[in-house]
Amino acid sequence: YQRRVHGVGKYLKYVLLVKPQKKWLLPLLTTIIYMFCGLYFNCLMQVYAQDRSKEFLNLPDNLHVLPDLGYDILPHIQNGKWADVWVVGLIGITIFRFMLLRGLRSVLFRRWLFCLGSLFMLRGVCIVVTMLPNPYQNCQTTVTLVDVWKQALDILTGRKVTCADVLYSGHTVNLTLVGLVWHTYSHQTPLVDWDPLARFCCGVDMVSNRDGSLQRCTTAKIITWAFVVTGYFLIVSTHFHYSIDVLFGLLLSVFFWKSYHYYIKTVHLRNDPLGKLIWWFEQASPDVGNLFTSESPPSASENYSLYDSQL
């Protein structure tokens, strides 16, 4: 046993401290732990929100489901499992597709998981700050405040569900991040060297500019966003969430994703705790590695000099 522990410790030291090409490993493991903490915190808040939802029993019958424009427009789909299947399916396809992404694979998953953990941590706050009556009338739960930590773990692993975590939609967060992953990275290392839409509309094969940002729409992105938007409609049609839950989940996901990707391109001009953390996360990222020319973030005086030189 001691020999095995010693061997594992020696391997970790070799990977994390010696091999320079493994600089991505520790930030990725840290992000996975952070994502788990964010999801677990959200599940703890779901247990608390479920207990508080007993107050809704005192509402008049006509207020058990709030008026919603999406419910008025879209047909009501009785089977709420469609939303779950749609989200899980798109996540699975996205993971499989981007496991084939050489060079940026660990970078992509680290940024995806970081945004996911942060958004679900924020969701844990939102679902208890202002609660809305559950619109999904077929939802049944056995969650109570007894043994809260275990119940939160059961929710995280899918063995139990809650019915009071309404604003904002976690399904929408997952769908939107999937769409943003494809939108941001699918054209950087495409599976094939041609794109039907690009050839049809623009007469070119590849659709990206030199820094990898979006230049034109691609077939893969249009198909992905079509599936994502269909998922939004499914969430509302099944009455899994109110329309406002979907809208808030969409806007917050796009804002956080865009803000993070803007931040990593300007972090070399910052010298604050968040900047140092992002610097450590991204210093081995091949798509922004040219911005990280030193082993540590610049000092405040170096920032001013660098800023003046760019004016």
GROMACS .gro file of C-alpha atoms in nm:
model
  311
    1TYR     CA    1   0.000   0.000   0.000
    2GLN     CA    2   0.279   0.245   0.094
    3ARG     CA    3   0.462   0.160  -0.227
    4ARG     CA    4   0.145   0.233  -0.427
    5VAL     CA    5   0.087   0.567  -0.252
    6HIS     CA    6   0.450   0.661  -0.307
    7GLY     CA    7   0.418   0.573  -0.676
    8VAL     CA    8   0.104   0.787  -0.717
    9GLY     CA    9   0.269   1.079  -0.539
   10LYS     CA   10   0.579   1.048  -0.754
   11TYR     CA   11   0.367   1.044  -1.071
   12LEU     CA   12   0.167   1.353  -0.966
   13LYS     CA   13   0.487   1.539  -0.886
   14TYR     CA   14   0.626   1.441  -1.226
   15VAL     CA   15   0.312   1.555  -1.409
   16LEU     CA   16   0.234   1.874  -1.220
   17LEU     CA   17   0.581   2.007  -1.143
   18VAL     CA   18   0.827   1.863  -1.392
   19LYS     CA   19   0.670   1.820  -1.735
   20PRO     CA   20   0.610   2.168  -1.880
   21GLN     CA   21   0.360   2.040  -2.138
   22LYS     CA   22   0.134   1.930  -1.851
   23LYS     CA   23   0.072   2.286  -1.725
   24TRP     CA   24  -0.289   2.250  -1.836
   25LEU     CA   25  -0.359   1.958  -1.601
   26LEU     CA   26  -0.372   2.129  -1.261
   27PRO     CA   27  -0.591   2.420  -1.383
   28LEU     CA   28  -0.828   2.167  -1.541
   29LEU     CA   29  -0.851   1.962  -1.220
   30THR     CA   30  -0.906   2.282  -1.021
   31THR     CA   31  -1.186   2.383  -1.257
   32ILE     CA   32  -1.354   2.042  -1.223
   33ILE     CA   33  -1.350   2.079  -0.844
   34TYR     CA   34  -1.484   2.434  -0.874
   35MET     CA   35  -1.763   2.318  -1.107
   36PHE     CA   36  -1.859   2.043  -0.861
   37CYS     CA   37  -1.872   2.298  -0.577
   38GLY     CA   38  -2.093   2.527  -0.785
   39LEU     CA   39  -2.332   2.246  -0.877
   40TYR     CA   40  -2.341   2.115  -0.520
   41PHE     CA   41  -2.412   2.461  -0.379
   42ASN     CA   42  -2.698   2.494  -0.626
   43CYS     CA   43  -2.837   2.157  -0.508
   44LEU     CA   44  -2.816   2.267  -0.144
   45MET     CA   45  -3.016   2.579  -0.231
   46GLN     CA   46  -3.269   2.361  -0.414
   47VAL     CA   47  -3.333   2.170  -0.091
   48TYR     CA   48  -3.384   2.496   0.097
   49ALA     CA   49  -3.608   2.638  -0.177
   50GLN     CA   50  -3.816   2.321  -0.175
   51ASP     CA   51  -3.880   2.360   0.197
   52ARG     CA   52  -3.978   2.726   0.157
   53SER     CA   53  -4.213   2.641  -0.129
   54LYS     CA   54  -4.468   2.513   0.126
   55GLU     CA   55  -4.579   2.874   0.155
   56PHE     CA   56  -4.723   2.851  -0.197
   57LEU     CA   57  -4.994   2.617  -0.064
   58ASN     CA   58  -5.161   2.925   0.085
   59LEU     CA   59  -5.196   3.092  -0.256
   60PRO     CA   60  -5.530   3.100  -0.438
   61ASP     CA   61  -5.575   2.823  -0.696
   62ASN     CA   62  -5.551   3.067  -0.986
   63LEU     CA   63  -5.200   3.172  -0.877
   64HIS     CA   64  -5.043   2.827  -0.851
   65VAL     CA   65  -4.915   2.890  -1.204
   66LEU     CA   66  -4.839   3.248  -1.297
   67PRO     CA   67  -4.958   3.398  -1.628
   68ASP     CA   68  -4.696   3.344  -1.898
   69LEU     CA   69  -4.692   3.465  -2.257
   70GLY     CA   70  -4.497   3.158  -2.367
   71TYR     CA   71  -4.769   2.929  -2.229
   72ASP     CA   72  -5.030   3.128  -2.421
   73ILE     CA   73  -4.847   3.098  -2.753
   74LEU     CA   74  -4.688   2.751  -2.746
   75PRO     CA   75  -4.877   2.420  -2.729
   76HIS     CA   76  -4.858   2.240  -2.396
   77ILE     CA   77  -4.645   1.924  -2.407
   78GLN     CA   78  -4.745   1.703  -2.115
   79ASN     CA   79  -4.429   1.490  -2.097
   80GLY     CA   80  -4.166   1.703  -1.923
   81LYS     CA   81  -3.893   1.443  -1.986
   82TRP     CA   82  -3.849   1.584  -2.337
   83ALA     CA   83  -3.657   1.880  -2.196
   84ASP     CA   84  -3.421   1.652  -2.000
   85VAL     CA   85  -3.357   1.425  -2.297
   86TRP     CA   86  -3.292   1.721  -2.528
   87VAL     CA   87  -3.038   1.881  -2.294
   88VAL     CA   88  -2.854   1.559  -2.210
   89GLY     CA   89  -2.842   1.460  -2.577
   90LEU     CA   90  -2.689   1.791  -2.690
   91ILE     CA   91  -2.434   1.784  -2.407
   92GLY     CA   92  -2.333   1.429  -2.499
   93ILE     CA   93  -2.293   1.513  -2.868
   94THR     CA   94  -2.089   1.823  -2.781
   95ILE     CA   95  -1.854   1.633  -2.548
   96PHE     CA   96  -1.799   1.364  -2.813
   97ARG     CA   97  -1.737   1.622  -3.086
   98PHE     CA   98  -1.487   1.831  -2.894
   99MET     CA   99  -1.296   1.538  -2.750
  100LEU     CA  100  -1.157   1.530  -3.105
  101LEU     CA  101  -1.039   1.893  -3.078
  102ARG     CA  102  -0.660   1.874  -3.073
  103GLY     CA  103  -0.464   2.147  -2.901
  104LEU     CA  104  -0.763   2.330  -2.753
  105ARG     CA  105  -0.941   2.032  -2.595
  106SER     CA  106  -0.837   2.094  -2.232
  107VAL     CA  107  -0.872   2.472  -2.278
  108LEU     CA  108  -1.227   2.443  -2.409
  109PHE     CA  109  -1.345   2.208  -2.134
  110ARG     CA  110  -1.179   2.419  -1.864
  111ARG     CA  111  -1.356   2.735  -1.984
  112TRP     CA  112  -1.686   2.551  -2.030
  113LEU     CA  113  -1.676   2.398  -1.682
  114PHE     CA  114  -1.567   2.724  -1.520
  115CYS     CA  115  -1.862   2.910  -1.671
  116LEU     CA  116  -2.096   2.624  -1.583
  117GLY     CA  117  -1.988   2.616  -1.217
  118SER     CA  118  -2.011   2.995  -1.185
  119LEU     CA  119  -2.358   3.017  -1.342
  120PHE     CA  120  -2.498   2.738  -1.125
  121MET     CA  121  -2.349   2.897  -0.814
  122LEU     CA  122  -2.532   3.218  -0.907
  123ARG     CA  123  -2.845   3.015  -0.978
  124GLY     CA  124  -2.829   2.875  -0.625
  125VAL     CA  125  -2.862   3.230  -0.495
  126CYS     CA  126  -3.138   3.331  -0.737
  127ILE     CA  127  -3.372   3.038  -0.669
  128VAL     CA  128  -3.404   3.131  -0.302
  129VAL     CA  129  -3.390   3.512  -0.321
  130THR     CA  130  -3.724   3.547  -0.501
  131MET     CA  131  -3.923   3.228  -0.544
  132LEU     CA  132  -4.186   3.166  -0.810
  133PRO     CA  133  -4.464   2.904  -0.798
  134ASN     CA  134  -4.365   2.586  -0.980
  135PRO     CA  135  -4.533   2.581  -1.325
  136TYR     CA  136  -4.471   2.207  -1.382
  137GLN     CA  137  -4.774   2.057  -1.208
  138ASN     CA  138  -4.665   1.696  -1.265
  139CYS     CA  139  -4.351   1.743  -1.055
  140GLN     CA  140  -4.332   1.532  -0.737
  141THR     CA  141  -4.054   1.536  -0.479
  142THR     CA  142  -3.961   1.369  -0.151
  143VAL     CA  143  -3.689   1.620  -0.060
  144THR     CA  144  -3.697   1.756   0.297
  145LEU     CA  145  -3.458   1.940   0.526
  146VAL     CA  146  -3.360   1.611   0.694
  147ASP     CA  147  -2.996   1.524   0.616
  148VAL     CA  148  -2.958   1.819   0.380
  149TRP     CA  149  -2.605   1.733   0.264
  150LYS     CA  150  -2.703   1.384   0.149
  151GLN     CA  151  -3.021   1.509  -0.015
  152ALA     CA  152  -2.821   1.765  -0.210
  153LEU     CA  153  -2.588   1.488  -0.326
  154ASP     CA  154  -2.890   1.280  -0.432
  155ILE     CA  155  -3.015   1.576  -0.639
  156LEU     CA  156  -2.672   1.621  -0.796
  157THR     CA  157  -2.657   1.255  -0.900
  158GLY     CA  158  -3.015   1.256  -1.029
  159ARG     CA  159  -3.164   1.024  -0.767
  160LYS     CA  160  -3.398   1.295  -0.638
  161VAL     CA  161  -3.562   1.603  -0.790
  162THR     CA  162  -3.700   1.927  -0.655
  163CYS     CA  163  -3.991   2.132  -0.780
  164ALA     CA  164  -3.917   2.482  -0.651
  165ASP     CA  165  -3.595   2.577  -0.832
  166VAL     CA  166  -3.755   2.798  -1.093
  167LEU     CA  167  -3.572   3.128  -1.158
  168TYR     CA  168  -3.351   3.087  -1.354
  169SER     CA  169  -3.346   2.778  -1.575
  170GLY     CA  170  -3.049   2.542  -1.539
  171HIS     CA  171  -3.160   2.361  -1.855
  172THR     CA  172  -3.125   2.689  -2.043
  173VAL     CA  173  -2.777   2.748  -1.901
  174ASN     CA  174  -2.662   2.407  -2.026
  175LEU     CA  175  -2.821   2.456  -2.368
  176THR     CA  176  -2.677   2.805  -2.413
  177LEU     CA  177  -2.325   2.702  -2.311
  178VAL     CA  178  -2.342   2.415  -2.559
  179GLY     CA  179  -2.438   2.660  -2.833
  180LEU     CA  180  -2.160   2.898  -2.732
  181VAL     CA  181  -1.902   2.619  -2.731
  182TRP     CA  182  -1.989   2.533  -3.091
  183HIS     CA  183  -2.015   2.901  -3.185
  184THR     CA  184  -1.669   2.984  -3.046
  185TYR     CA  185  -1.462   2.675  -3.122
  186SER     CA  186  -1.617   2.451  -3.388
  187HIS     CA  187  -1.456   2.639  -3.678
  188GLN     CA  188  -1.109   2.653  -3.524
  189THR     CA  189  -1.040   2.283  -3.580
  190PRO     CA  190  -1.320   2.158  -3.809
  191LEU     CA  191  -1.372   1.789  -3.866
  192VAL     CA  192  -1.368   1.843  -4.245
  193ASP     CA  193  -1.189   2.095  -4.466
  194TRP     CA  194  -1.501   2.237  -4.627
  195ASP     CA  195  -1.832   2.389  -4.525
  196PRO     CA  196  -2.148   2.362  -4.739
  197LEU     CA  197  -2.292   2.697  -4.631
  198ALA     CA  198  -1.964   2.883  -4.684
  199ARG     CA  199  -1.924   2.743  -5.034
  200PHE     CA  200  -2.287   2.818  -5.121
  201CYS     CA  201  -2.300   3.178  -4.998
  202CYS     CA  202  -1.940   3.296  -5.014
  203GLY     CA  203  -1.753   3.069  -5.253
  204VAL     CA  204  -1.490   2.970  -4.993
  205ASP     CA  205  -1.418   2.647  -4.809
  206MET     CA  206  -1.317   2.756  -4.459
  207VAL     CA  207  -1.498   3.010  -4.246
  208SER     CA  208  -1.277   3.174  -3.985
  209ASN     CA  209  -1.041   3.464  -3.953
  210ARG     CA  210  -0.683   3.461  -3.824
  211ASP     CA  211  -0.759   3.492  -3.453
  212GLY     CA  212  -1.024   3.218  -3.467
  213SER     CA  213  -1.320   3.449  -3.409
  214LEU     CA  214  -1.648   3.418  -3.595
  215GLN     CA  215  -1.635   3.568  -3.944
  216ARG     CA  216  -1.941   3.408  -4.104
  217CYS     CA  217  -2.196   3.152  -4.002
  218THR     CA  218  -2.110   2.788  -4.062
  219THR     CA  219  -2.339   2.495  -4.120
  220ALA     CA  220  -2.246   2.335  -3.787
  221LYS     CA  221  -2.325   2.654  -3.596
  222ILE     CA  222  -2.662   2.705  -3.763
  223ILE     CA  223  -2.764   2.345  -3.692
  224THR     CA  224  -2.644   2.370  -3.331
  225TRP     CA  225  -2.830   2.694  -3.261
  226ALA     CA  226  -3.143   2.551  -3.425
  227PHE     CA  227  -3.131   2.261  -3.177
  228VAL     CA  228  -3.059   2.499  -2.888
  229VAL     CA  229  -3.354   2.727  -2.973
  230THR     CA  230  -3.576   2.420  -3.013
  231GLY     CA  231  -3.469   2.322  -2.663
  232TYR     CA  232  -3.578   2.663  -2.533
  233PHE     CA  233  -3.923   2.609  -2.682
  234LEU     CA  234  -3.940   2.259  -2.530
  235ILE     CA  235  -3.860   2.393  -2.184
  236VAL     CA  236  -4.144   2.644  -2.207
  237SER     CA  237  -4.388   2.409  -2.385
  238THR     CA  238  -4.351   2.141  -2.117
  239HIS     CA  239  -4.405   2.412  -1.851
  240PHE     CA  240  -4.074   2.305  -1.700
  241HIS     CA  241  -3.992   2.673  -1.652
  242TYR     CA  242  -4.151   3.009  -1.710
  243SER     CA  243  -4.043   3.207  -2.015
  244ILE     CA  244  -3.863   3.456  -1.790
  245ASP     CA  245  -3.652   3.172  -1.646
  246VAL     CA  246  -3.537   3.080  -1.996
  247LEU     CA  247  -3.471   3.443  -2.090
  248PHE     CA  248  -3.264   3.509  -1.778
  249GLY     CA  249  -3.068   3.185  -1.821
  250LEU     CA  250  -2.993   3.275  -2.183
  251LEU     CA  251  -2.883   3.633  -2.115
  252LEU     CA  252  -2.668   3.547  -1.812
  253SER     CA  253  -2.497   3.260  -1.993
  254VAL     CA  254  -2.409   3.472  -2.296
  255PHE     CA  255  -2.294   3.762  -2.076
  256PHE     CA  256  -2.072   3.544  -1.857
  257TRP     CA  257  -1.923   3.352  -2.151
  258LYS     CA  258  -1.847   3.668  -2.348
  259SER     CA  259  -1.711   3.847  -2.041
  260TYR     CA  260  -1.475   3.562  -1.958
  261HIS     CA  261  -1.343   3.539  -2.313
  262TYR     CA  262  -1.293   3.916  -2.320
  263TYR     CA  263  -1.118   3.903  -1.983
  264ILE     CA  264  -0.863   3.643  -2.090
  265LYS     CA  265  -0.760   3.864  -2.382
  266THR     CA  266  -0.697   4.162  -2.153
  267VAL     CA  267  -0.572   3.986  -1.839
  268HIS     CA  268  -0.211   4.073  -1.928
  269LEU     CA  269  -0.308   4.435  -1.855
  270ARG     CA  270  -0.449   4.359  -1.509
  271ASN     CA  271  -0.295   4.303  -1.167
  272ASP     CA  272  -0.579   4.200  -0.936
  273PRO     CA  273  -0.665   3.868  -0.761
  274LEU     CA  274  -0.907   3.761  -1.033
  275GLY     CA  275  -0.655   3.856  -1.299
  276LYS     CA  276  -0.386   3.645  -1.133
  277LEU     CA  277  -0.623   3.348  -1.116
  278ILE     CA  278  -0.717   3.380  -1.482
  279TRP     CA  279  -0.349   3.426  -1.569
  280TRP     CA  280  -0.271   3.094  -1.399
  281PHE     CA  281  -0.565   2.927  -1.578
  282GLU     CA  282  -0.475   3.053  -1.924
  283GLN     CA  283  -0.096   3.077  -1.937
  284ALA     CA  284  -0.072   2.742  -2.119
  285SER     CA  285  -0.363   2.808  -2.357
  286PRO     CA  286  -0.242   2.794  -2.718
  287ASP     CA  287  -0.503   3.038  -2.850
  288VAL     CA  288  -0.395   3.322  -2.616
  289GLY     CA  289  -0.050   3.200  -2.518
  290ASN     CA  290   0.121   3.486  -2.704
  291LEU     CA  291  -0.027   3.727  -2.445
  292PHE     CA  292   0.148   3.549  -2.157
  293THR     CA  293   0.515   3.624  -2.217
  294SER     CA  294   0.629   3.600  -1.852
  295GLU     CA  295   0.593   3.345  -1.576
  296SER     CA  296   0.370   3.567  -1.360
  297PRO     CA  297   0.121   3.854  -1.408
  298PRO     CA  298   0.279   4.198  -1.459
  299SER     CA  299   0.301   4.441  -1.169
  300ALA     CA  300   0.100   4.763  -1.164
  301SER     CA  301   0.396   4.968  -1.296
  302GLU     CA  302   0.452   4.715  -1.576
  303ASN     CA  303   0.083   4.738  -1.663
  304TYR     CA  304   0.106   5.115  -1.702
  305SER     CA  305   0.416   5.084  -1.920
  306LEU     CA  306   0.253   4.817  -2.133
  307TYR     CA  307  -0.065   5.025  -2.163
  308ASP     CA  308   0.132   5.338  -2.265
  309SER     CA  309   0.322   5.142  -2.526
  310GLN     CA  310  -0.005   5.031  -2.686
  311LEU     CA  311  -0.150   5.382  -2.713
   0.00000   0.00000   0.00000
